[in-house]
Coordinates of C-alpha atoms in Angstrom, one line a residue:
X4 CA -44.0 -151.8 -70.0
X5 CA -46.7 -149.8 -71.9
X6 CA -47.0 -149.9 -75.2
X7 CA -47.4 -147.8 -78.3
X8 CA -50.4 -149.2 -79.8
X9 CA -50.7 -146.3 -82.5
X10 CA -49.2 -143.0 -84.1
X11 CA -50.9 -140.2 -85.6
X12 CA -49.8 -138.3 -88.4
X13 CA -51.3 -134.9 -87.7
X14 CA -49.1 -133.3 -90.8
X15 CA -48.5 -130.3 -88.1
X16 CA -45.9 -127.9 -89.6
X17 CA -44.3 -127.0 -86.2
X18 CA -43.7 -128.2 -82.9
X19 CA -46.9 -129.6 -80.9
X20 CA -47.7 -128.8 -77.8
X21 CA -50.7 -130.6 -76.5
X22 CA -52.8 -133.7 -77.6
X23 CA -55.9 -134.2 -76.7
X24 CA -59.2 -137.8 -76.4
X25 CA -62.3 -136.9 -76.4
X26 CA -64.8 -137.8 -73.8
X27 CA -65.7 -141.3 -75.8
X28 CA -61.9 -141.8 -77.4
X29 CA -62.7 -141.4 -80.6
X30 CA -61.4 -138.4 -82.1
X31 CA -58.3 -136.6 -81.4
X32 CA -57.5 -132.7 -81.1
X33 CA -54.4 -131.5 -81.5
X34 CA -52.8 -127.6 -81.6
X35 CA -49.1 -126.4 -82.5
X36 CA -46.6 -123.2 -83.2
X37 CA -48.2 -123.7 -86.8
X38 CA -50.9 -121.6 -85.4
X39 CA -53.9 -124.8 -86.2
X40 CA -55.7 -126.5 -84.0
X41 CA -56.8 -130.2 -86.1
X42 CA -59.4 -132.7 -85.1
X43 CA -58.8 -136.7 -86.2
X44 CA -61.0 -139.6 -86.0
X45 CA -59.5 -142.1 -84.4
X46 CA -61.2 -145.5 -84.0
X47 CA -60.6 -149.1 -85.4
X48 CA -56.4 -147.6 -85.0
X49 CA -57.1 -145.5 -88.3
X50 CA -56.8 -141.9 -88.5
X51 CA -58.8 -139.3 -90.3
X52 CA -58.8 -135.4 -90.4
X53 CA -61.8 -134.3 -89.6
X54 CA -61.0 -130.7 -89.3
X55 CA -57.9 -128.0 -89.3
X56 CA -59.1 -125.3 -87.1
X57 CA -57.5 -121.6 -88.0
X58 CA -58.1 -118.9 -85.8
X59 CA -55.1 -118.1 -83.7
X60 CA -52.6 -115.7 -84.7
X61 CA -49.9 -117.7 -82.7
X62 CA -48.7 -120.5 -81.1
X63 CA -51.2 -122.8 -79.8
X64 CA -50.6 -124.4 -76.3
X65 CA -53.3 -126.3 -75.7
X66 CA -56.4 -128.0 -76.1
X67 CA -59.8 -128.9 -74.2
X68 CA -62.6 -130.5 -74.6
X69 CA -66.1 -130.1 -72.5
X70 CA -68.7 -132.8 -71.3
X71 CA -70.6 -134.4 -74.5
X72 CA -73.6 -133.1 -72.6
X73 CA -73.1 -129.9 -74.1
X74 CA -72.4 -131.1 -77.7
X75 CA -69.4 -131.0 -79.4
X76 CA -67.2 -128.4 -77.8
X77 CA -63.4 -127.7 -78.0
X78 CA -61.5 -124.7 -76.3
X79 CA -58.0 -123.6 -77.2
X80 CA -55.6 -121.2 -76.0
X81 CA -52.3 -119.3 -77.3
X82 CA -49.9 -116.6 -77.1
X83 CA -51.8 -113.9 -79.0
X84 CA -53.4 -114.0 -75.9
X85 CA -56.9 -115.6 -77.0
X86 CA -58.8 -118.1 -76.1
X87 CA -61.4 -119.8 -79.0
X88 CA -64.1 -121.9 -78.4
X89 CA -65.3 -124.2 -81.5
X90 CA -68.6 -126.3 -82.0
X91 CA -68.9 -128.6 -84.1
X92 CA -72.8 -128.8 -86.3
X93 CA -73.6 -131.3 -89.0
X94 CA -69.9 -131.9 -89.0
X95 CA -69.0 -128.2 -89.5
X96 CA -66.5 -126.6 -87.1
X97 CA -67.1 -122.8 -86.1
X98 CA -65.7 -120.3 -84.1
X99 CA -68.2 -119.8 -81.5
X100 CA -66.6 -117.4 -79.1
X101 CA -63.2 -115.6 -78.4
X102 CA -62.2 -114.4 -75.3
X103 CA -59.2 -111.3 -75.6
X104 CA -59.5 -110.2 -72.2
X105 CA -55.6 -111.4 -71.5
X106 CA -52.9 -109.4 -71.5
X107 CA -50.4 -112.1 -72.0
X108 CA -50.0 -115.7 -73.6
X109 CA -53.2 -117.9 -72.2
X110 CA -51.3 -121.2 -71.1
X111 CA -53.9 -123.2 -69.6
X112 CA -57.6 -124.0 -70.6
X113 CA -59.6 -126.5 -68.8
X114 CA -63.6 -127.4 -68.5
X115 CA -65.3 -127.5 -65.3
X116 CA -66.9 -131.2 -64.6
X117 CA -70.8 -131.0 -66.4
X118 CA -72.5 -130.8 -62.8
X119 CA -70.7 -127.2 -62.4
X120 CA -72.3 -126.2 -65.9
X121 CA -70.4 -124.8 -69.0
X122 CA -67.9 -123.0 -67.5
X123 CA -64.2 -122.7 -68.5
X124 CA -60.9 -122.2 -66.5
X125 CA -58.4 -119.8 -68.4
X126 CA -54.5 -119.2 -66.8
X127 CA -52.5 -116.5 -68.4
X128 CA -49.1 -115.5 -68.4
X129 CA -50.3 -112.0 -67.2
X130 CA -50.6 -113.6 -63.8
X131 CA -54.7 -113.5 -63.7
X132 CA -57.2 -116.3 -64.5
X133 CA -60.1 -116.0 -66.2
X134 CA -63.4 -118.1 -65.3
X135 CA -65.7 -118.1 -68.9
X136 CA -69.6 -119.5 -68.3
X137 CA -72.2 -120.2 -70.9
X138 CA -75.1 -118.0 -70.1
X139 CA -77.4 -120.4 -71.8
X140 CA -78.7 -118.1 -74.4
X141 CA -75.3 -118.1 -76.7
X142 CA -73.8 -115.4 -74.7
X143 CA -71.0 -116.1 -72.1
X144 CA -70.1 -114.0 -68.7
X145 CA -66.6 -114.1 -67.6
X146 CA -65.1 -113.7 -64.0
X147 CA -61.6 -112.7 -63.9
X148 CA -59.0 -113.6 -60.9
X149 CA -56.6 -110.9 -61.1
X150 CA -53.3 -111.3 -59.7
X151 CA -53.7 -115.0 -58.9
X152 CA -50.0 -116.0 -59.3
X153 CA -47.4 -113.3 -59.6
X154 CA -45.1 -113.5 -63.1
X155 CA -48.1 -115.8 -64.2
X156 CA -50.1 -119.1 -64.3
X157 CA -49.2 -122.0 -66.3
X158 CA -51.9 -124.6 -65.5
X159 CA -55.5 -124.9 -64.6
X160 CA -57.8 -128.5 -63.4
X161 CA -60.9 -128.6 -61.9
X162 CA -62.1 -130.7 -58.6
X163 CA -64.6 -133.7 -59.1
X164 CA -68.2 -132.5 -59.3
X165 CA -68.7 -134.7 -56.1
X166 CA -68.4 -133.2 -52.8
X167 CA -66.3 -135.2 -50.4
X168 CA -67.9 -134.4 -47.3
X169 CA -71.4 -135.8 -48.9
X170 CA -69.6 -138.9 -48.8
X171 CA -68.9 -139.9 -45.1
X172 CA -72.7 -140.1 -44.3
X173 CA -75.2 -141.3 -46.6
X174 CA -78.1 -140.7 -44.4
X175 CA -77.4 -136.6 -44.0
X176 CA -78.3 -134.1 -46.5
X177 CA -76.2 -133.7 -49.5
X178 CA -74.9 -130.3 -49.2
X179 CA -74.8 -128.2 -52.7
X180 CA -71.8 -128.7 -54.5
X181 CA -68.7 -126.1 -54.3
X182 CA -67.0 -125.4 -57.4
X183 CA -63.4 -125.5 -56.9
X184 CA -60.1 -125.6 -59.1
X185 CA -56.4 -125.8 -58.2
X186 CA -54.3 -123.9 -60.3
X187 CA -50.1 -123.6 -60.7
X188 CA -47.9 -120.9 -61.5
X189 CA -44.3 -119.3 -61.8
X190 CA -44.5 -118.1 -58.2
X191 CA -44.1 -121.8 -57.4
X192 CA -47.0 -121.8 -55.6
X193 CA -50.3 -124.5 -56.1
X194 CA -53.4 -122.5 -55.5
X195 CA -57.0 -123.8 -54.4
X196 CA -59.8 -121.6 -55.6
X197 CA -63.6 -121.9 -54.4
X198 CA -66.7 -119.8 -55.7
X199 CA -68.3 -117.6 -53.0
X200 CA -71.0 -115.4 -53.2
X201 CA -70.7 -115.0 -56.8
X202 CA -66.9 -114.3 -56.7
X203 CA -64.2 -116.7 -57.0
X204 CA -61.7 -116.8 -53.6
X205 CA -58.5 -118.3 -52.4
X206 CA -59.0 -121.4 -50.0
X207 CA -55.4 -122.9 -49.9
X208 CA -52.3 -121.9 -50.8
X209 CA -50.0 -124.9 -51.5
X210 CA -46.2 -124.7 -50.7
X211 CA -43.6 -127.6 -51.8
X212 CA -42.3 -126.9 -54.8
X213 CA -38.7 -124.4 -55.4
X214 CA -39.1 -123.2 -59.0
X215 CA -42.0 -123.0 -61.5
X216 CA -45.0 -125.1 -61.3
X217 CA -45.6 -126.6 -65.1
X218 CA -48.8 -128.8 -64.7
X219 CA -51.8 -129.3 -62.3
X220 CA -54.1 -132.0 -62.2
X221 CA -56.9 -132.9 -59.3
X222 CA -58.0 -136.6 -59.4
X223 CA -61.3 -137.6 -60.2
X224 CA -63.4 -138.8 -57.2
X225 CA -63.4 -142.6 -57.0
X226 CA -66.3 -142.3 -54.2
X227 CA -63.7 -141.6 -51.3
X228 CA -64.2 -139.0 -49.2
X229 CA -60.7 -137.4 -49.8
X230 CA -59.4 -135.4 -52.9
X231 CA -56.1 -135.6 -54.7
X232 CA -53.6 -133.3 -56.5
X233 CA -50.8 -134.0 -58.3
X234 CA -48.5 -130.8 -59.3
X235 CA -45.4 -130.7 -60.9
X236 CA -42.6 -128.4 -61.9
X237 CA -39.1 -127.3 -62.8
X238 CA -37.8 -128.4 -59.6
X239 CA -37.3 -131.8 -61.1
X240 CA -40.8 -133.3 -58.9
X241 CA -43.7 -134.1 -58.7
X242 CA -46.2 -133.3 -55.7
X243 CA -48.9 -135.2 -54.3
X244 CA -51.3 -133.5 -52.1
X245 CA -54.1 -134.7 -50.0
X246 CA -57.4 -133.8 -48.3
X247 CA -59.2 -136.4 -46.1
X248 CA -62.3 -134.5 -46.6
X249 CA -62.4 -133.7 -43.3
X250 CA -60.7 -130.7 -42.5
X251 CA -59.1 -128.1 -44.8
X252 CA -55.3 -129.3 -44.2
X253 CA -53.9 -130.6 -47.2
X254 CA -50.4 -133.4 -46.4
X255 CA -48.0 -133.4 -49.1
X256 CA -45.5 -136.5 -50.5
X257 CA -43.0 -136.4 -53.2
X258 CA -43.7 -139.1 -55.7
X259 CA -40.8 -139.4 -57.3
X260 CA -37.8 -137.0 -57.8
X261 CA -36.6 -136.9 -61.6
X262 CA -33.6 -135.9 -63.7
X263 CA -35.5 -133.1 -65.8
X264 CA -37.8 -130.8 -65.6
X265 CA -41.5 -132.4 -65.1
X266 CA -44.2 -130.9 -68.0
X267 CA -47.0 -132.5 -67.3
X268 CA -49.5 -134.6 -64.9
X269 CA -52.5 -136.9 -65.6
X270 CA -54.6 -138.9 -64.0
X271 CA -56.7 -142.4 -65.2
X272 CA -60.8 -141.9 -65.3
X273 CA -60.4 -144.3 -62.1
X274 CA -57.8 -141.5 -60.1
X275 CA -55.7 -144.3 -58.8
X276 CA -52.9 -144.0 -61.8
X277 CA -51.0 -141.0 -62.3
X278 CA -49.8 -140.0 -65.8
X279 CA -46.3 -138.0 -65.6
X280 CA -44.3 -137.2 -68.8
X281 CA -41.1 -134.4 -68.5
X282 CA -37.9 -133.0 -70.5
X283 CA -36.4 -136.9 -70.0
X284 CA -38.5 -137.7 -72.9
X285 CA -40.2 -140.6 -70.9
X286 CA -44.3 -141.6 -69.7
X287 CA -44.0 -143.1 -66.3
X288 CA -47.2 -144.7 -64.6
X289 CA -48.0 -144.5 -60.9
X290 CA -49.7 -146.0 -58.6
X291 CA -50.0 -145.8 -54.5
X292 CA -49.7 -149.4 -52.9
X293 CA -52.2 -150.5 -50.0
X294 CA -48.8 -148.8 -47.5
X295 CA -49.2 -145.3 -49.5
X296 CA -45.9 -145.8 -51.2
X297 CA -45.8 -144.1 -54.5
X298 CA -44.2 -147.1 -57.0
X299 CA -43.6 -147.1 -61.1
X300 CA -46.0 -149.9 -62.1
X301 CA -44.5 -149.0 -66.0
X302 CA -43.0 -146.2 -68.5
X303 CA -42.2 -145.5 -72.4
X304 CA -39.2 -144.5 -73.2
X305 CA -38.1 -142.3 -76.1
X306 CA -37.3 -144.9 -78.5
X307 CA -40.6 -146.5 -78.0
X308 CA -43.0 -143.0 -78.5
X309 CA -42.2 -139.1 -78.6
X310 CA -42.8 -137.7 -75.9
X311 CA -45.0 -133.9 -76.1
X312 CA -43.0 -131.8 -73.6
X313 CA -42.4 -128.0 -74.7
X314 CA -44.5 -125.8 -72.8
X315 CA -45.9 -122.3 -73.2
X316 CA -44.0 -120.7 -70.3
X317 CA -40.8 -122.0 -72.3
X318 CA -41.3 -119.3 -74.7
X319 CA -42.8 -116.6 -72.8
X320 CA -41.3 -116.4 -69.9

């Protein structure tokens, strides 16, 4: 059974819809309906506000933050359809740069793995996804995927910066790496996309799932030649795809099927737990056994921890 080993205080005045570490575990950001976005400091089990971010006009769904390599970045979305990056300088927080090139409620914000760069993944309820790089000199280009999932995108991960196929033989070249993200959306479809010549393309569209998709999440390479997805959505499940890394054919297996709508998916630095939390009000940990069976290996139940299940799509759809 895991275990609560501490609760934050984050003095939010509304619901809150995503929590998220940082990359060393230290300090906490959170965002909420009260239209903030707050930073903590969270080592030695104490809690300290660091910061309460304003800058939204809305709701605030969620919260990400890039590679230390870049310095102290965080990027939130909302419904008033922006998305805000903040940097943090001499303990300071700014707004950097906003993005208002959405015409809908931006669900989904996610930073591409530090080999690919600064470059940000943004899903919109308008149905389009938005792909925001650093240019290097303070300004940033944006590529937009119009149309990626019809009635709109809820969620957004990146692959591993590692490229499979550079795995099966150490003695060949390493080919460059492909930037790729999976994305899900309220066409119930998961969605692969790859950078090509400058422009961003469709390489696999996933089908499985028979109502919205709610969360994404592609497993970080363990150094096996295969890659991993998890998806889940209203249809009570949740969605394991795989790619041996040797052809473009993804398989599928239900991991579990549950008694409420699944919000979100997770994965361990390591890629061999899965994370899943949904409208049960429970955290349930998975693992795949040496057979490739799917099995609970532990969960929290409500009385133990609140679970952070409301979604943007809840209110905009």
């Amino acid at each position: 059974m895991v275990s609560v080993i501490n609760s934050v205080d984050t003095a939010h005045e509304d619901m809150i819809h995503d929590a998220q570490m940082d990359y060393y575990g230290v300090r906490l950001a959170t965002c909420s309906s009260d239209r903030s976005v707050k930073i903590f400091d969270v080592k030695n089990g104490q809690q300290t506000l660091l910061a309460d971010l304003r800058g939204h006009e809305g709701p605030v769904w969620q919260v990400a933050w890039s590679h230390p390599m870049f310095g102290s970045l965080l990027a939130s979305c909302g419904y008033d359809r922006k998305v805000i990056i903040w940097k943090e300088s001499g303990g300071t927080w700014e707004n950097i740069y906003e993005y208002a090139g959405h015409d809908s409620s931006v669900n989904s914000v996610c930073w591409a793995p530090m080999e690919f760069g600064l470059m940000l993944a943004c899903g919109s309820s308008d149905g389009s996804i938005s792909v925001i790089s650093s240019s290097g000199d303070g300004s940033w280009d944006t590529k937009k995927i119009n149309n990626a999932h019809t009635i709109g995108c809820n969620a957004v991960s990146w692959s591993t910066g590692v490229n499979p196929n550079s795995l099966l033989d150490s003695q060949v070249q390493k080919p460059p790496l492909v930037k790729r993200f999976v994305s899900g959306g309220c066409d119930d479809l998961v969605r692969i996309w790859r950078e090509e010549d400058d422009q961003w393309v469709e390489e696999q569209k996933l089908e499985g799932h028979s109502d919205w998709i709610r969360d994404v999440a592609w497993a970080p390479s363990i150094g096996l030649a295969k890659s991993v997805i998890a998806s889940c959505s209203q249809d009570c499940r949740v969605i394991i795809w795989t790619n041996d890394g040797t052809s473009t054919n993804w398989t599928s297996k239900v991991l579990h099927k549950f008694n409420d709508v699944v919000w979100h998916v997770s994965w361990s630095v390591t890629g061999n737990i899965l994370a899943v939390s949904g409208g049960d009000n429970k955290v349930s940990l998975w693992k795949e056994t040496l057979e490739g069976q799917w099995v609970c290996v532990s969960d929290v139940n409500k009385g133990q921890g609140q679970v952070i299940e409301s979604h943007p799509a809840e209110q905009t759809a």
